[in-house]
mmCIF file of C-alpha atoms in Angstrom:
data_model
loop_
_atom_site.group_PDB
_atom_site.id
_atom_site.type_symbol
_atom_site.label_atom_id
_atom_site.label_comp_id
_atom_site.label_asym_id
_atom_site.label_seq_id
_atom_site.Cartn_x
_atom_site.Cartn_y
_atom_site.Cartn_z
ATOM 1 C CA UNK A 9 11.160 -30.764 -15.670
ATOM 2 C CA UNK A 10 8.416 -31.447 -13.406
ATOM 3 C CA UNK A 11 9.951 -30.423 -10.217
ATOM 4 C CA UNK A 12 10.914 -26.978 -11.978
ATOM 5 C CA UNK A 13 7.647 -26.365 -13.126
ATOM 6 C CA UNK A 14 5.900 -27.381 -10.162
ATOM 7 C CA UNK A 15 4.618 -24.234 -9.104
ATOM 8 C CA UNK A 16 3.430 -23.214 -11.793
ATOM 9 C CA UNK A 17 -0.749 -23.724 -12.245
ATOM 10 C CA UNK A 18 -0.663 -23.536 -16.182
ATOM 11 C CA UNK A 19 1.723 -26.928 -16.233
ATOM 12 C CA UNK A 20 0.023 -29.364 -17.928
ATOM 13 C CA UNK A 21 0.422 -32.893 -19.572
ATOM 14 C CA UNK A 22 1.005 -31.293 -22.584
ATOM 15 C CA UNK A 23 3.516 -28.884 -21.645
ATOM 16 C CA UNK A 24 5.442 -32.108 -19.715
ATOM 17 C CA UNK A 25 5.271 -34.036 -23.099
ATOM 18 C CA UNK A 26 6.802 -30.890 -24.715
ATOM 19 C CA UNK A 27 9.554 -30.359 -22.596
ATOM 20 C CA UNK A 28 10.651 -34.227 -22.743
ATOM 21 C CA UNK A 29 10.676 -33.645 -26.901
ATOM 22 C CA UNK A 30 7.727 -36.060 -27.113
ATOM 23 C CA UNK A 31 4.423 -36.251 -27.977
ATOM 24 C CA UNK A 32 1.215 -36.892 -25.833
ATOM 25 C CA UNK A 33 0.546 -40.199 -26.774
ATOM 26 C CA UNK A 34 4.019 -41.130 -27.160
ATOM 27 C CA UNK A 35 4.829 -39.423 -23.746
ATOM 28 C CA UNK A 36 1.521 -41.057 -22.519
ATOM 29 C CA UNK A 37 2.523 -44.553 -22.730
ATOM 30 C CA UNK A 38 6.332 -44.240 -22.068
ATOM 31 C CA UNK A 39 5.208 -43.233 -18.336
ATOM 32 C CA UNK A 40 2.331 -45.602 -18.613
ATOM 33 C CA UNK A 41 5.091 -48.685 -18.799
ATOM 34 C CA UNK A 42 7.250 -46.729 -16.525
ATOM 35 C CA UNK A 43 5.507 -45.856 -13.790
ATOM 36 C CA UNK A 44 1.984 -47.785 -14.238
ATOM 37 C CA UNK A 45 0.165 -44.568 -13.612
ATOM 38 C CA UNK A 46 -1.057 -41.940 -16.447
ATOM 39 C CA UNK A 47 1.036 -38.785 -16.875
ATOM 40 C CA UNK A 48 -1.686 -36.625 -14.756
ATOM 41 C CA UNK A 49 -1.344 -39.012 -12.205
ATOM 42 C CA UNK A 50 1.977 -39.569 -11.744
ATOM 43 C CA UNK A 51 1.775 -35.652 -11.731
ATOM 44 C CA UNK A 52 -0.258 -35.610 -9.019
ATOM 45 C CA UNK A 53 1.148 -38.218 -7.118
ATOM 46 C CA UNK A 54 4.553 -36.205 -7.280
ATOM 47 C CA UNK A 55 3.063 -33.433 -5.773
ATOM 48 C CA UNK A 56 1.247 -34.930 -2.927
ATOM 49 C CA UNK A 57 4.281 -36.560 -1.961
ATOM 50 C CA UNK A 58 6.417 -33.423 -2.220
ATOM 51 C CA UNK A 59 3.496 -31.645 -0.257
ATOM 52 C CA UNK A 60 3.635 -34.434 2.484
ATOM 53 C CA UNK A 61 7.580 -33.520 3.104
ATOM 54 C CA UNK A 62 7.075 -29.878 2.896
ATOM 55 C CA UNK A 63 3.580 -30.386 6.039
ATOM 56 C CA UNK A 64 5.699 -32.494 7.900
ATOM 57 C CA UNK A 65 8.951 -29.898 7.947
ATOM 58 C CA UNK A 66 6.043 -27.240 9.269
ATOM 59 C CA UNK A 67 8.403 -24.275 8.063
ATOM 60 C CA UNK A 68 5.791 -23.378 5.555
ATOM 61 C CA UNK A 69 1.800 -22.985 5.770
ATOM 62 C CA UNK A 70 -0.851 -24.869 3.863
ATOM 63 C CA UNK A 71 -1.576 -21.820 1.963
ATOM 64 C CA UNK A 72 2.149 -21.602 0.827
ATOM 65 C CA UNK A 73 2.587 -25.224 -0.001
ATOM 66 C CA UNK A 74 -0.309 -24.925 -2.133
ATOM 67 C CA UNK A 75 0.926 -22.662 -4.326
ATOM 68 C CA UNK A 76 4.421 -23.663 -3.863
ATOM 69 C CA UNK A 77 2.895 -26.616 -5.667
ATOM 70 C CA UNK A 78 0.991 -24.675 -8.442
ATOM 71 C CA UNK A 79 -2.967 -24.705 -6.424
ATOM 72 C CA UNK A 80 -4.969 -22.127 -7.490
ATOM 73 C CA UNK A 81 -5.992 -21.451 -3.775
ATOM 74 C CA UNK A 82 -5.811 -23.486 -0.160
ATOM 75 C CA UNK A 83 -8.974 -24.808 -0.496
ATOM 76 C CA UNK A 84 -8.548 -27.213 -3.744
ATOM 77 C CA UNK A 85 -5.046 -28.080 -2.785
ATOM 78 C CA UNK A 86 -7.147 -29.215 0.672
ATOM 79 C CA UNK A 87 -9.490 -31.093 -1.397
ATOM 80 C CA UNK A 88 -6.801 -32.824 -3.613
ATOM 81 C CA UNK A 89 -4.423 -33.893 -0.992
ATOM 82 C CA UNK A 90 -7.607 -35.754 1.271
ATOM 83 C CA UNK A 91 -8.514 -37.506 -1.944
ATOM 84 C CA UNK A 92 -5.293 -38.849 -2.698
ATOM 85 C CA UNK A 93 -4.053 -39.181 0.926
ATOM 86 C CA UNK A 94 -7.267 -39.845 2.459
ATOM 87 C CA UNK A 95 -6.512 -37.220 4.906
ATOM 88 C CA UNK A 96 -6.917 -33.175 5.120
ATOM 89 C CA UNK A 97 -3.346 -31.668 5.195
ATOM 90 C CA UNK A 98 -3.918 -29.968 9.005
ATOM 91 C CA UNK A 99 -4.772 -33.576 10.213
ATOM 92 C CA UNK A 100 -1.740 -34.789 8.752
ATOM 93 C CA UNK A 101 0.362 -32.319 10.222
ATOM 94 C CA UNK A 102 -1.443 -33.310 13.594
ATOM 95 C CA UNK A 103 -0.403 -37.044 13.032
ATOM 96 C CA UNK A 104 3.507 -36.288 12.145
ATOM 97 C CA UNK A 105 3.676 -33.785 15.278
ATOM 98 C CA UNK A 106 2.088 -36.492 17.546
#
């Protein structure tokens, strides 16, 4: 369900909990034991890494992975992927390229 919905900005927790036929808290802990991260986490986590394949491939800009990955704009996908990656997505591309 996630990667479906992954484009989409409005996909929440919630809406991930719905689509598994669960409820929050239920949902909550059943990815708490599987994956030792929260639900938003994990979330996040998933996109980073699916954002990390798409800036190494370099077929598609920053701009398009971010809302290929449901951003609201460049900037805050910029600002999300440094925090979790400790890195800015152009100086990532720099270090896969060489």
């Amino acid at each position: 369900m996630l990667e479906q919905n992954l484009a989409e900005e409005s996909y929440t927790v919630d809406a991930l909990s719905e689509d598994m036929g669960m409820s929050r808290t239920a949902f909550y802990n059943k990815m708490k034991k599987m994956t030792g991260q929260a639900p938003a986490d994990y979330m996040l986590t998933f996109k980073m890494e699916r954002a990390k394949r798409l800036l190494a491939s370099q077929d598609y800009s920053i701009g398009e992975i971010a809302t290929m990955l449901g951003f609201c704009d460049s900037r805050y996908f910029a600002k999300r992927f440094k925090e979790a990656c400790g890195i800015c997505p152009s100086k990532y591309i720099e270090t896969i390229i060489g």
